[in-house]
PDB file of C-alpha atoms in Angstrom:
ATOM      1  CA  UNK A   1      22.891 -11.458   7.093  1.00 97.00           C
ATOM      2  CA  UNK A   2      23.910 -11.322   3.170  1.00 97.00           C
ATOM      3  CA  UNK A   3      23.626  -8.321   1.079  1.00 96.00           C
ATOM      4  CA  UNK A   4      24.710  -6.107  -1.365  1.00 97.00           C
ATOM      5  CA  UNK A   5      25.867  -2.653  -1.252  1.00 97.00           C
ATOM      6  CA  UNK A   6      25.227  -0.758  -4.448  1.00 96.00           C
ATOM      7  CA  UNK A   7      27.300   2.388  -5.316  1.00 95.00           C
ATOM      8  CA  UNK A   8      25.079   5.068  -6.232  1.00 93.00           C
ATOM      9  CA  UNK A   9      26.403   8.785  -5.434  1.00 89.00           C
ATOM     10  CA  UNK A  10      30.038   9.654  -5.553  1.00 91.00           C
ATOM     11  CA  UNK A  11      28.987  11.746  -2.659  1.00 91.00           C
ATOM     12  CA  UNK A  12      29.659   8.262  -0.899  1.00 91.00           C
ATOM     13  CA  UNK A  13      31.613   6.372  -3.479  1.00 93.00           C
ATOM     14  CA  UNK A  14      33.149   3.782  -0.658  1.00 93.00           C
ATOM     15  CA  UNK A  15      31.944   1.249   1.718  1.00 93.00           C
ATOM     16  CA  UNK A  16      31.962   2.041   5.008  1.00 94.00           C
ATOM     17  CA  UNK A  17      34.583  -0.501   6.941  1.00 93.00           C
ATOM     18  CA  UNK A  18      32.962  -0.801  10.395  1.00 95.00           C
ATOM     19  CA  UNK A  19      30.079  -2.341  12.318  1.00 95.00           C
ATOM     20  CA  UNK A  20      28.326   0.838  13.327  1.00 97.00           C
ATOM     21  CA  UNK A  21      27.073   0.627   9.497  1.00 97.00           C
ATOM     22  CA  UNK A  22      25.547  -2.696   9.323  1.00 98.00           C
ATOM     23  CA  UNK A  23      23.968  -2.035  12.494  1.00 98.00           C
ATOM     24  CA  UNK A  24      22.650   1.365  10.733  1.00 98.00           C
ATOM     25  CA  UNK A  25      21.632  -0.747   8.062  1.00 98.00           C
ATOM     26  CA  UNK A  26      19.236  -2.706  10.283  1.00 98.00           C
ATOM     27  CA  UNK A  27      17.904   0.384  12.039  1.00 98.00           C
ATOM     28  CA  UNK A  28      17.313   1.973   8.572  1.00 98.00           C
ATOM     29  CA  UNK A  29      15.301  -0.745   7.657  1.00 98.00           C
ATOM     30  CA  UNK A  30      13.244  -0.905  11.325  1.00 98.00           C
ATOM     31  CA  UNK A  31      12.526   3.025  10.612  1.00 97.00           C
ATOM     32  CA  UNK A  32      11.167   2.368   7.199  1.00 97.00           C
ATOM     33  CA  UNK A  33       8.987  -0.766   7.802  1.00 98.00           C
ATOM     34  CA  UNK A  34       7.851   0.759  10.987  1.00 96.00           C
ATOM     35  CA  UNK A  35       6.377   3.688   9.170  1.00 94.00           C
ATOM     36  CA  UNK A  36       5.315   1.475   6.140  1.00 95.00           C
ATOM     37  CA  UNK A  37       7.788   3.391   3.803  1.00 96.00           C
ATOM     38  CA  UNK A  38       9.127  -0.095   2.260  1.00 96.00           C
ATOM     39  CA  UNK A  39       6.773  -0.554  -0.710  1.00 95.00           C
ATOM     40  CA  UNK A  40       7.861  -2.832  -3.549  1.00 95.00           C
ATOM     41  CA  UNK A  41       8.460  -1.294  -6.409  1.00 95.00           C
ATOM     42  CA  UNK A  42       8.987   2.844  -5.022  1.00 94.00           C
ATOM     43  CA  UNK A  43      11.884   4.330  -5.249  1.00 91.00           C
ATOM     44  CA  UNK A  44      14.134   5.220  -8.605  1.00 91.00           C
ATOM     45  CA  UNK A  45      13.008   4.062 -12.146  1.00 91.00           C
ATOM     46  CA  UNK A  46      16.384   2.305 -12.353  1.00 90.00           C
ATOM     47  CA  UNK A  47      16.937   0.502  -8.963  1.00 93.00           C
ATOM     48  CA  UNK A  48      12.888   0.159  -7.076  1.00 95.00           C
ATOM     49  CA  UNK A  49      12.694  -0.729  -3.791  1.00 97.00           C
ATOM     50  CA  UNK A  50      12.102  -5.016  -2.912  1.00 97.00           C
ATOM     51  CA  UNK A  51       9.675  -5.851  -0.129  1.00 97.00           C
ATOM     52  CA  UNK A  52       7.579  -9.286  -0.619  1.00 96.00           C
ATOM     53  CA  UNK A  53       5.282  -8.174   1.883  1.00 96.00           C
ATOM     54  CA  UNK A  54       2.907  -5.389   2.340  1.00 96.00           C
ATOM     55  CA  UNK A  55       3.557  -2.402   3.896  1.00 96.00           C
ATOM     56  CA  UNK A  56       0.841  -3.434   6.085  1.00 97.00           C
ATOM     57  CA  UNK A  57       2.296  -6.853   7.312  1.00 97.00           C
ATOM     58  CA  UNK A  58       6.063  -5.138   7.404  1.00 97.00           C
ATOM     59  CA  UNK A  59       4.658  -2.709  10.408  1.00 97.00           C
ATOM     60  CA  UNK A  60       2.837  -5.928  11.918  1.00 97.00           C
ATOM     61  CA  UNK A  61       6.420  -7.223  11.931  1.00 97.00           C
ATOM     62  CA  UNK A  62       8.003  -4.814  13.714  1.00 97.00           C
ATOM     63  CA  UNK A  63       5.343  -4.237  16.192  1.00 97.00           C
ATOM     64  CA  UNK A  64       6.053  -7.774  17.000  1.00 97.00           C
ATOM     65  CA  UNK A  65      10.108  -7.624  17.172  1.00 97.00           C
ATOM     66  CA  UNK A  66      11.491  -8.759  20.619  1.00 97.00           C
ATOM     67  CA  UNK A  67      14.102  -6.183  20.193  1.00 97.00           C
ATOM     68  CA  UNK A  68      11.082  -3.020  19.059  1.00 96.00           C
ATOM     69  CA  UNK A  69      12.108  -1.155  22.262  1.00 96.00           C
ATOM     70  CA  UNK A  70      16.219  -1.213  21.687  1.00 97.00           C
ATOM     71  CA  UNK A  71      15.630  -0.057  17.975  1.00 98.00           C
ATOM     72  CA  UNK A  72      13.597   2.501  18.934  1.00 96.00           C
ATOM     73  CA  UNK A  73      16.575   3.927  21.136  1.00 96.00           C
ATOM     74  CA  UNK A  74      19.564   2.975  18.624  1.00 97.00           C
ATOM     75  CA  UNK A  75      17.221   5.112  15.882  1.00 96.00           C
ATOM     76  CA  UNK A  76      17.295   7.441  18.769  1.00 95.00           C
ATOM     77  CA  UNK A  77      20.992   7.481  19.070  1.00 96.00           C
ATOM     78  CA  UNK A  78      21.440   8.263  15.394  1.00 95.00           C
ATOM     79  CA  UNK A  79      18.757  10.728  14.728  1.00 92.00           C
ATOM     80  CA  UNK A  80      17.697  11.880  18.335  1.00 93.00           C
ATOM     81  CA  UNK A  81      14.872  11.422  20.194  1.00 91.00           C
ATOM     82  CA  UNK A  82      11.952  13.026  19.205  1.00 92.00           C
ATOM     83  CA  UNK A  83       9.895  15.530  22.241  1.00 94.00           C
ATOM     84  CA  UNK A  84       6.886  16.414  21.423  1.00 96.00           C
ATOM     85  CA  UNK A  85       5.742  19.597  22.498  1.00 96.00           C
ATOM     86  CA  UNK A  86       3.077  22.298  22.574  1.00 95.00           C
ATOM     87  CA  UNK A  87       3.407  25.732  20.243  1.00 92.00           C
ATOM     88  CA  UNK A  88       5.428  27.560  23.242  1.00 92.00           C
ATOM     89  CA  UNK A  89       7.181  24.393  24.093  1.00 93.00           C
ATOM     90  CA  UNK A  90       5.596  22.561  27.278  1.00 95.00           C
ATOM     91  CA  UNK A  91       5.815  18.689  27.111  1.00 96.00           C
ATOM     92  CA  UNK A  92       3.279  16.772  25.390  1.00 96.00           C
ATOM     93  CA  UNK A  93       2.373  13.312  25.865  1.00 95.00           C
ATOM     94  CA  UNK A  94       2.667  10.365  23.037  1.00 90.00           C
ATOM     95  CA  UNK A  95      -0.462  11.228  21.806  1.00 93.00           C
ATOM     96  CA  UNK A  96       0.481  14.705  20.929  1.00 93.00           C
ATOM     97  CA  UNK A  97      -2.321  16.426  22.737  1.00 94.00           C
ATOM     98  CA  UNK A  98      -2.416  15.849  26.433  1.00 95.00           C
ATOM     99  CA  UNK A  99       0.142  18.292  28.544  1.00 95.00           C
ATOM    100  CA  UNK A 100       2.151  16.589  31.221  1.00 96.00           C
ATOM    101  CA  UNK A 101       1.267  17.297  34.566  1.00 95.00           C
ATOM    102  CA  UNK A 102       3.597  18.812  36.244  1.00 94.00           C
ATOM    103  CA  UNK A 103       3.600  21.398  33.364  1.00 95.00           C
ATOM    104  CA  UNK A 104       7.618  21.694  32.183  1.00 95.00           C
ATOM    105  CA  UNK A 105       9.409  22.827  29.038  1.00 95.00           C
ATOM    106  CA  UNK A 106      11.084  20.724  26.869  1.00 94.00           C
ATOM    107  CA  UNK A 107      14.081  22.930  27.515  1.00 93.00           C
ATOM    108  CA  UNK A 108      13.739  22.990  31.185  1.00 94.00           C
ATOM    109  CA  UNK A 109      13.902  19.002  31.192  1.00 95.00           C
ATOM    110  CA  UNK A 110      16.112  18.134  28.208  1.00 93.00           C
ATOM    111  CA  UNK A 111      18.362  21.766  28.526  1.00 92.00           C
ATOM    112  CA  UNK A 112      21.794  20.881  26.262  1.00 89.00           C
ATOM    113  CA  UNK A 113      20.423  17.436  24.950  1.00 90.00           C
ATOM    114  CA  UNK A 114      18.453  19.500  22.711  1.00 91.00           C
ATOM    115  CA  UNK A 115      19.325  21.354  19.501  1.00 86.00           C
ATOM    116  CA  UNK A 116      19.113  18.700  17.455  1.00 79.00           C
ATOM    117  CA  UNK A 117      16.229  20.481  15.180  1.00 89.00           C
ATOM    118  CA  UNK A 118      12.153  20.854  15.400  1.00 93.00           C
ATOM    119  CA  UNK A 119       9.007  20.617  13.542  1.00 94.00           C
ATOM    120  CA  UNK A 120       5.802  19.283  12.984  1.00 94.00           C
ATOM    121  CA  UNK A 121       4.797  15.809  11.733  1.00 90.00           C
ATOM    122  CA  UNK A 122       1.001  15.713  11.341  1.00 89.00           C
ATOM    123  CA  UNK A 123       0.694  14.944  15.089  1.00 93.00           C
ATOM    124  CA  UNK A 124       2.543  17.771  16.992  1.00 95.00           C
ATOM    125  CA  UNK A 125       5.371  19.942  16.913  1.00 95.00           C
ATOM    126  CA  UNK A 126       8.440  18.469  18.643  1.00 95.00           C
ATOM    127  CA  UNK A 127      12.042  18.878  18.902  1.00 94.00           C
ATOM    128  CA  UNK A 128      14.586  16.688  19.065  1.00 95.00           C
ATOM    129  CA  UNK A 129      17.437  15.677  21.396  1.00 94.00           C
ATOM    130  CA  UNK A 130      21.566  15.118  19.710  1.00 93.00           C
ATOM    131  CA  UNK A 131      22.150  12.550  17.909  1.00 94.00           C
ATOM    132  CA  UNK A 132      24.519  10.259  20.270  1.00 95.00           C
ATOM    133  CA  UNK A 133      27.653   8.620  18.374  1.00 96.00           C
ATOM    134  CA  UNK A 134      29.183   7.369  21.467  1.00 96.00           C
ATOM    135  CA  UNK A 135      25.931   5.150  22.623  1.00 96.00           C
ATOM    136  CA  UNK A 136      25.439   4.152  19.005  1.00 97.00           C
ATOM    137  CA  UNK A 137      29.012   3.010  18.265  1.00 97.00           C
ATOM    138  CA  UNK A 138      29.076   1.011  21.564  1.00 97.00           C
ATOM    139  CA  UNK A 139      26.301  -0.966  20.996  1.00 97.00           C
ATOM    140  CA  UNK A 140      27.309  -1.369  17.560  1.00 98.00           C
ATOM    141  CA  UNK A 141      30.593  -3.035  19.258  1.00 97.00           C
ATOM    142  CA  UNK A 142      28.313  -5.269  21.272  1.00 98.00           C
ATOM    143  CA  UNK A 143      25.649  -6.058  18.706  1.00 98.00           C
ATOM    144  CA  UNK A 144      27.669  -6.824  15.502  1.00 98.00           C
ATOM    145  CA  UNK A 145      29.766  -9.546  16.317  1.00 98.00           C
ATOM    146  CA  UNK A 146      31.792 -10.088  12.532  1.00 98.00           C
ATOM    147  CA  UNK A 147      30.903  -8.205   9.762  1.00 98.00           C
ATOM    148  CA  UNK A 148      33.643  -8.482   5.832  1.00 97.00           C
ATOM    149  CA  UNK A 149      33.052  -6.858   2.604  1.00 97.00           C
ATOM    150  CA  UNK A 150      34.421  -7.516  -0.700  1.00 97.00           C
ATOM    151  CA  UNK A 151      36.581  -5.438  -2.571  1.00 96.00           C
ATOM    152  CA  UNK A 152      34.560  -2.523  -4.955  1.00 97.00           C
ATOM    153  CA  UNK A 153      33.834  -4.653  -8.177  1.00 97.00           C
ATOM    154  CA  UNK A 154      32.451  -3.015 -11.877  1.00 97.00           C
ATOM    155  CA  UNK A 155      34.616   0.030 -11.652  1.00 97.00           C
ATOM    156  CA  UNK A 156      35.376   1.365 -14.774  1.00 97.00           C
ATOM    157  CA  UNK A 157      38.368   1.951 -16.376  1.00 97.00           C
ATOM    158  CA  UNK A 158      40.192   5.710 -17.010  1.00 96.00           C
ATOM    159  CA  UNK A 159      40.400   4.565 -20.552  1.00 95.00           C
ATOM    160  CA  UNK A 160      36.680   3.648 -20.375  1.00 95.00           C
ATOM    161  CA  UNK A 161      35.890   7.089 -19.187  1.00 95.00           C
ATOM    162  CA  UNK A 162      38.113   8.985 -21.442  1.00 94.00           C
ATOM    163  CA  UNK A 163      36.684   6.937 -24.414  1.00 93.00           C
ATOM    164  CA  UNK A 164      32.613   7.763 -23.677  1.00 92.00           C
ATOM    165  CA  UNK A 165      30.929   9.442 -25.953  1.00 86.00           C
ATOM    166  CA  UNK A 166      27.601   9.939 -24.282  1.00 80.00           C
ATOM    167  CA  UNK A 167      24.938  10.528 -27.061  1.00 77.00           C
ATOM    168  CA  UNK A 168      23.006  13.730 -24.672  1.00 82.00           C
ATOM    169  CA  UNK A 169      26.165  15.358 -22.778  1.00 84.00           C
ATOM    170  CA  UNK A 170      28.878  15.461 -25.020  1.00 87.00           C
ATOM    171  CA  UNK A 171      32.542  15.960 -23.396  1.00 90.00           C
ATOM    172  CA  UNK A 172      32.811  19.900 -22.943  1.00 88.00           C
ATOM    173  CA  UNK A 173      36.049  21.572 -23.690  1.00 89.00           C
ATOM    174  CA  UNK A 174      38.482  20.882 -20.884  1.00 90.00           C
ATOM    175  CA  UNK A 175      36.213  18.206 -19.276  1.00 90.00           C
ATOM    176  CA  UNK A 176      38.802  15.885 -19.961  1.00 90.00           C
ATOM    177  CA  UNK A 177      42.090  17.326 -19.055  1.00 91.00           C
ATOM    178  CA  UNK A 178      42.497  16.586 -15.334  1.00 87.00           C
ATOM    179  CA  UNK A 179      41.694  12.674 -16.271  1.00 91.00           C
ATOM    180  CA  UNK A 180      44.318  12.105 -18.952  1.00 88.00           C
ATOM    181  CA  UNK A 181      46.669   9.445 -18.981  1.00 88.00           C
ATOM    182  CA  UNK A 182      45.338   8.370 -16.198  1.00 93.00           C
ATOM    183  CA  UNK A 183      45.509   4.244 -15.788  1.00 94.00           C
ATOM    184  CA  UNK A 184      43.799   1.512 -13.913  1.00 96.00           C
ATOM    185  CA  UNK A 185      40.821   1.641 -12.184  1.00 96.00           C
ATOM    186  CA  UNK A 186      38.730   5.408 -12.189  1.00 97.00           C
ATOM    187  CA  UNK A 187      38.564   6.784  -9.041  1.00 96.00           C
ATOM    188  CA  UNK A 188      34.811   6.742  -7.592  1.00 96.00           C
ATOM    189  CA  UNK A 189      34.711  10.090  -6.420  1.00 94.00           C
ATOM    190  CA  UNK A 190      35.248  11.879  -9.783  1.00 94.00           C
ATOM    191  CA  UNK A 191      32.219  13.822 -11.658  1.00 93.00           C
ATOM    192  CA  UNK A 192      33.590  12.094 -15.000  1.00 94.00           C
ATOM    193  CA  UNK A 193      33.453   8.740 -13.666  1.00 95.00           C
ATOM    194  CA  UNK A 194      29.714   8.857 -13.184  1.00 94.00           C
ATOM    195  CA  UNK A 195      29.225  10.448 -16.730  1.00 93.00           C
ATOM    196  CA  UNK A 196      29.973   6.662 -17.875  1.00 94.00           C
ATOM    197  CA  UNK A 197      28.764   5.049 -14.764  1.00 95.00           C
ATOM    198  CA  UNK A 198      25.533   6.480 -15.538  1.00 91.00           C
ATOM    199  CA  UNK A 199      24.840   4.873 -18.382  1.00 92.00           C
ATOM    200  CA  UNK A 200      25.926   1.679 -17.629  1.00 94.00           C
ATOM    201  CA  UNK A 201      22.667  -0.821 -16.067  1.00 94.00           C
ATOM    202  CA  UNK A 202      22.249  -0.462 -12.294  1.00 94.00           C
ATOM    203  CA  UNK A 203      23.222  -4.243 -12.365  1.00 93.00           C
ATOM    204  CA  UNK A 204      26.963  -3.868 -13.707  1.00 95.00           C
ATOM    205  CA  UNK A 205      27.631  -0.698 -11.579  1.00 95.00           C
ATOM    206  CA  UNK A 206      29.715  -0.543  -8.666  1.00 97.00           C
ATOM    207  CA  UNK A 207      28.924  -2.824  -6.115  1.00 97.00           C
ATOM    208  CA  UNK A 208      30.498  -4.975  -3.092  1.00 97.00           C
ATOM    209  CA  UNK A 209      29.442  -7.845  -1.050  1.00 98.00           C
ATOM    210  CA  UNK A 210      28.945  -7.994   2.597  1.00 98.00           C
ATOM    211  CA  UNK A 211      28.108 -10.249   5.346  1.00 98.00           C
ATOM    212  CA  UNK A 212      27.691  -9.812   9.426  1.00 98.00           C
ATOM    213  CA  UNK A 213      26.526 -11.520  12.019  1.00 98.00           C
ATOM    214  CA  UNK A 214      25.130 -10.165  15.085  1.00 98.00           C
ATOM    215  CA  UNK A 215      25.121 -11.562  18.828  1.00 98.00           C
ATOM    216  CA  UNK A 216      21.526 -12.673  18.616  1.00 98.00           C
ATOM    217  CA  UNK A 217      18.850 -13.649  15.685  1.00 97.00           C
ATOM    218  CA  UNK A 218      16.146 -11.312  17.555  1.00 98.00           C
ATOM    219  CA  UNK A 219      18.212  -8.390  15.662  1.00 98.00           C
ATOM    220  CA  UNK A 220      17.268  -9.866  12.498  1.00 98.00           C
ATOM    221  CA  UNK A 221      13.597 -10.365  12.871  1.00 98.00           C
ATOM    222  CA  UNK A 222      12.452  -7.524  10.472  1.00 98.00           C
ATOM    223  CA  UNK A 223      14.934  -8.678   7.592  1.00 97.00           C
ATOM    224  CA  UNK A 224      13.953 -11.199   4.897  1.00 96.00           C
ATOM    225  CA  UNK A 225      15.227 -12.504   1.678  1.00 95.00           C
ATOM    226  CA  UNK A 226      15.031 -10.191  -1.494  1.00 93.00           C
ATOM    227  CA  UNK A 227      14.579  -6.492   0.681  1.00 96.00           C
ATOM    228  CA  UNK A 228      16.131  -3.980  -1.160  1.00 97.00           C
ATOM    229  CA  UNK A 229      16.130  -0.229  -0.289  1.00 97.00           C
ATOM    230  CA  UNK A 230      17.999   2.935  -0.991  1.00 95.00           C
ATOM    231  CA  UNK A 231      19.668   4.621   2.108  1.00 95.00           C
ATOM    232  CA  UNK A 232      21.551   7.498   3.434  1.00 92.00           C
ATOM    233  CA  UNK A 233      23.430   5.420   6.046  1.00 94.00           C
ATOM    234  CA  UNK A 234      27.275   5.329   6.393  1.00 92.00           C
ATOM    235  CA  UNK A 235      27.660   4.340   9.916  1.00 91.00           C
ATOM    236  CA  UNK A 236      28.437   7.442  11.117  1.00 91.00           C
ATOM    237  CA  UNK A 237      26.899   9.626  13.334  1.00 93.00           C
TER     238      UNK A 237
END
C-alpha cells in the first residue's frame, strides 16, 4: 500500500516510525467503513474525506473481508473490547437485549480487564475491556512485513514564519521573540509555525510519503485507490 500522510495538528507534528501505525492505519479505516463513517466529501472544508464508493457498498466490503474476524480483535486491542451490559451490569448478548444465562456481571467475568470506560451507543450500555499494546504491537510485527517513509517535505522556513503578516491575527507583542534568529527549517511543534502553515493550501503543507507491505493481500481488501480520511492514529496504544 501507497499513501500519504498529511501533517495537520502540531499536537502530532511527526510521522510515526514503526509498523504498529500502518497497521492502525488499516484498522482505522476497517472501523470507519464498517460503520459507514467514510463518506466522500465529509470531513474539513479544506481537506474532505475520498471514498469512490458508497457508504453502503464500503460496509458490504467489509462484511465480506476474509480477515473481518482478526480486525475486529486488532480494533479490540487498540480500543478494547466492547461488553455490553444491562443498567446494573449483568451480561447482555450481541443483540443488546437478551441476558446470558447463567446470569454474571461483567465484572465478575472480565474483573481487571475492565476499566477501560462505559456508555451507551443506541443499542445498550456496555463497558469496555484495556486497550492491549502488547497483542497489538505483536501482530503488528507479524502482519507488516516492510513499511519506509520519506523525509517531512513543505516545512516552512523560520524566516518564512518570522516574515507572515497574516491579514486577521496580526503578530502580538512578544509573539515573536522566542523564534528569532532562528534558521533552517521551523520546527513542527511550534504554535507560530502553524500561524503560517495555516494559511498555506492543504496541498503544499507538510506532508511525507509512505509505503508497506503486509504478509498477505487479504489485509488489504477494504483499501482502494483515492481513500482519504482524517485520523487520530499514531501507532501507539
Amino acid at each position: 500500500m501507497r499513501g500519504r500522510l498529511h501533517i495537520i495538528n502540531p499536537d502530532a507534528a511527526f510521522v510515526p516510525k514503526s509498523a504498529p501505525f500502518p497497521l492502525a492505519l488499516l484498522v482505522d479505516a476497517w472501523f470507519l467503513l464498517s460503520n459507514g463513517f467514510l463518506r466522500d466529501g465529509d470531513g474539513m472544508p479544506n481537506r474532505p474525506d475520498r471514498y469512490p464508493y458508497s457508504p453502503e457498498r464500503g460496509t458490504e466490503i467489509v462484511a465480506g473481508m476474509r480477515m473481518k474476524d482478526e480486525f475486529r480483535e486488532l480494533y479490540d486491542a487498540i480500543r478494547g473490547k466492547k461488553i455490553r451490559v444491562t443498567d446494573d451490569g449483568y451480561l447482555l448478548a450481541d443483540d443488546g437485549i437478551s441476558v446470558l444465562i447463567p446470569r454474571r456481571t461483567a465484572k465478575a467475568v472480565y474483573g481487571e480487564e475492565l476499566d477501560g470506560g462505559s456508555g451507551h451507543d443506541g443499542i445498550s450500555h456496555y463497558v469496555l475491556t484495556q486497550s492491549d499494546a502488547y497483542e497489538f504491537y505483536g501482530r503488528a510485527a507479524e502482519i507488516v512485513t516492510s513499511y519506509e517513509k520519506s523525509p517531512i517535505r513543505n516545512v516552512p522556513l523560520w524566516s518564512e514564519v518570522v516574515a507572515l503578516e497574516h491579514p486577521d491575527q496580526p503578530w502580538e507583542e512578544g509573539d515573536l521573540d522566542d523564534i528569532a534568529g532562528r534558521e533552517g527549517e521551523a520546527d513542527l511543534s511550534e504554535w507560530q509555525t502553524w500561524m503560517l502553515v495555516g494559511t498555506r493550501p492543504f496541498d503544499e503543507q507538510p506532508c511525507s510519503d509512505f509505503t508497506f507491505t503486509v504478509c498477505d493481500p487479504a489485509y488489504l481488501e477494504h483499501v482502494v485507490g483515492g481513500m482519504r480520511w482524517s485520523t487520530t492514529h499514531t501507532g501507539r496504544v
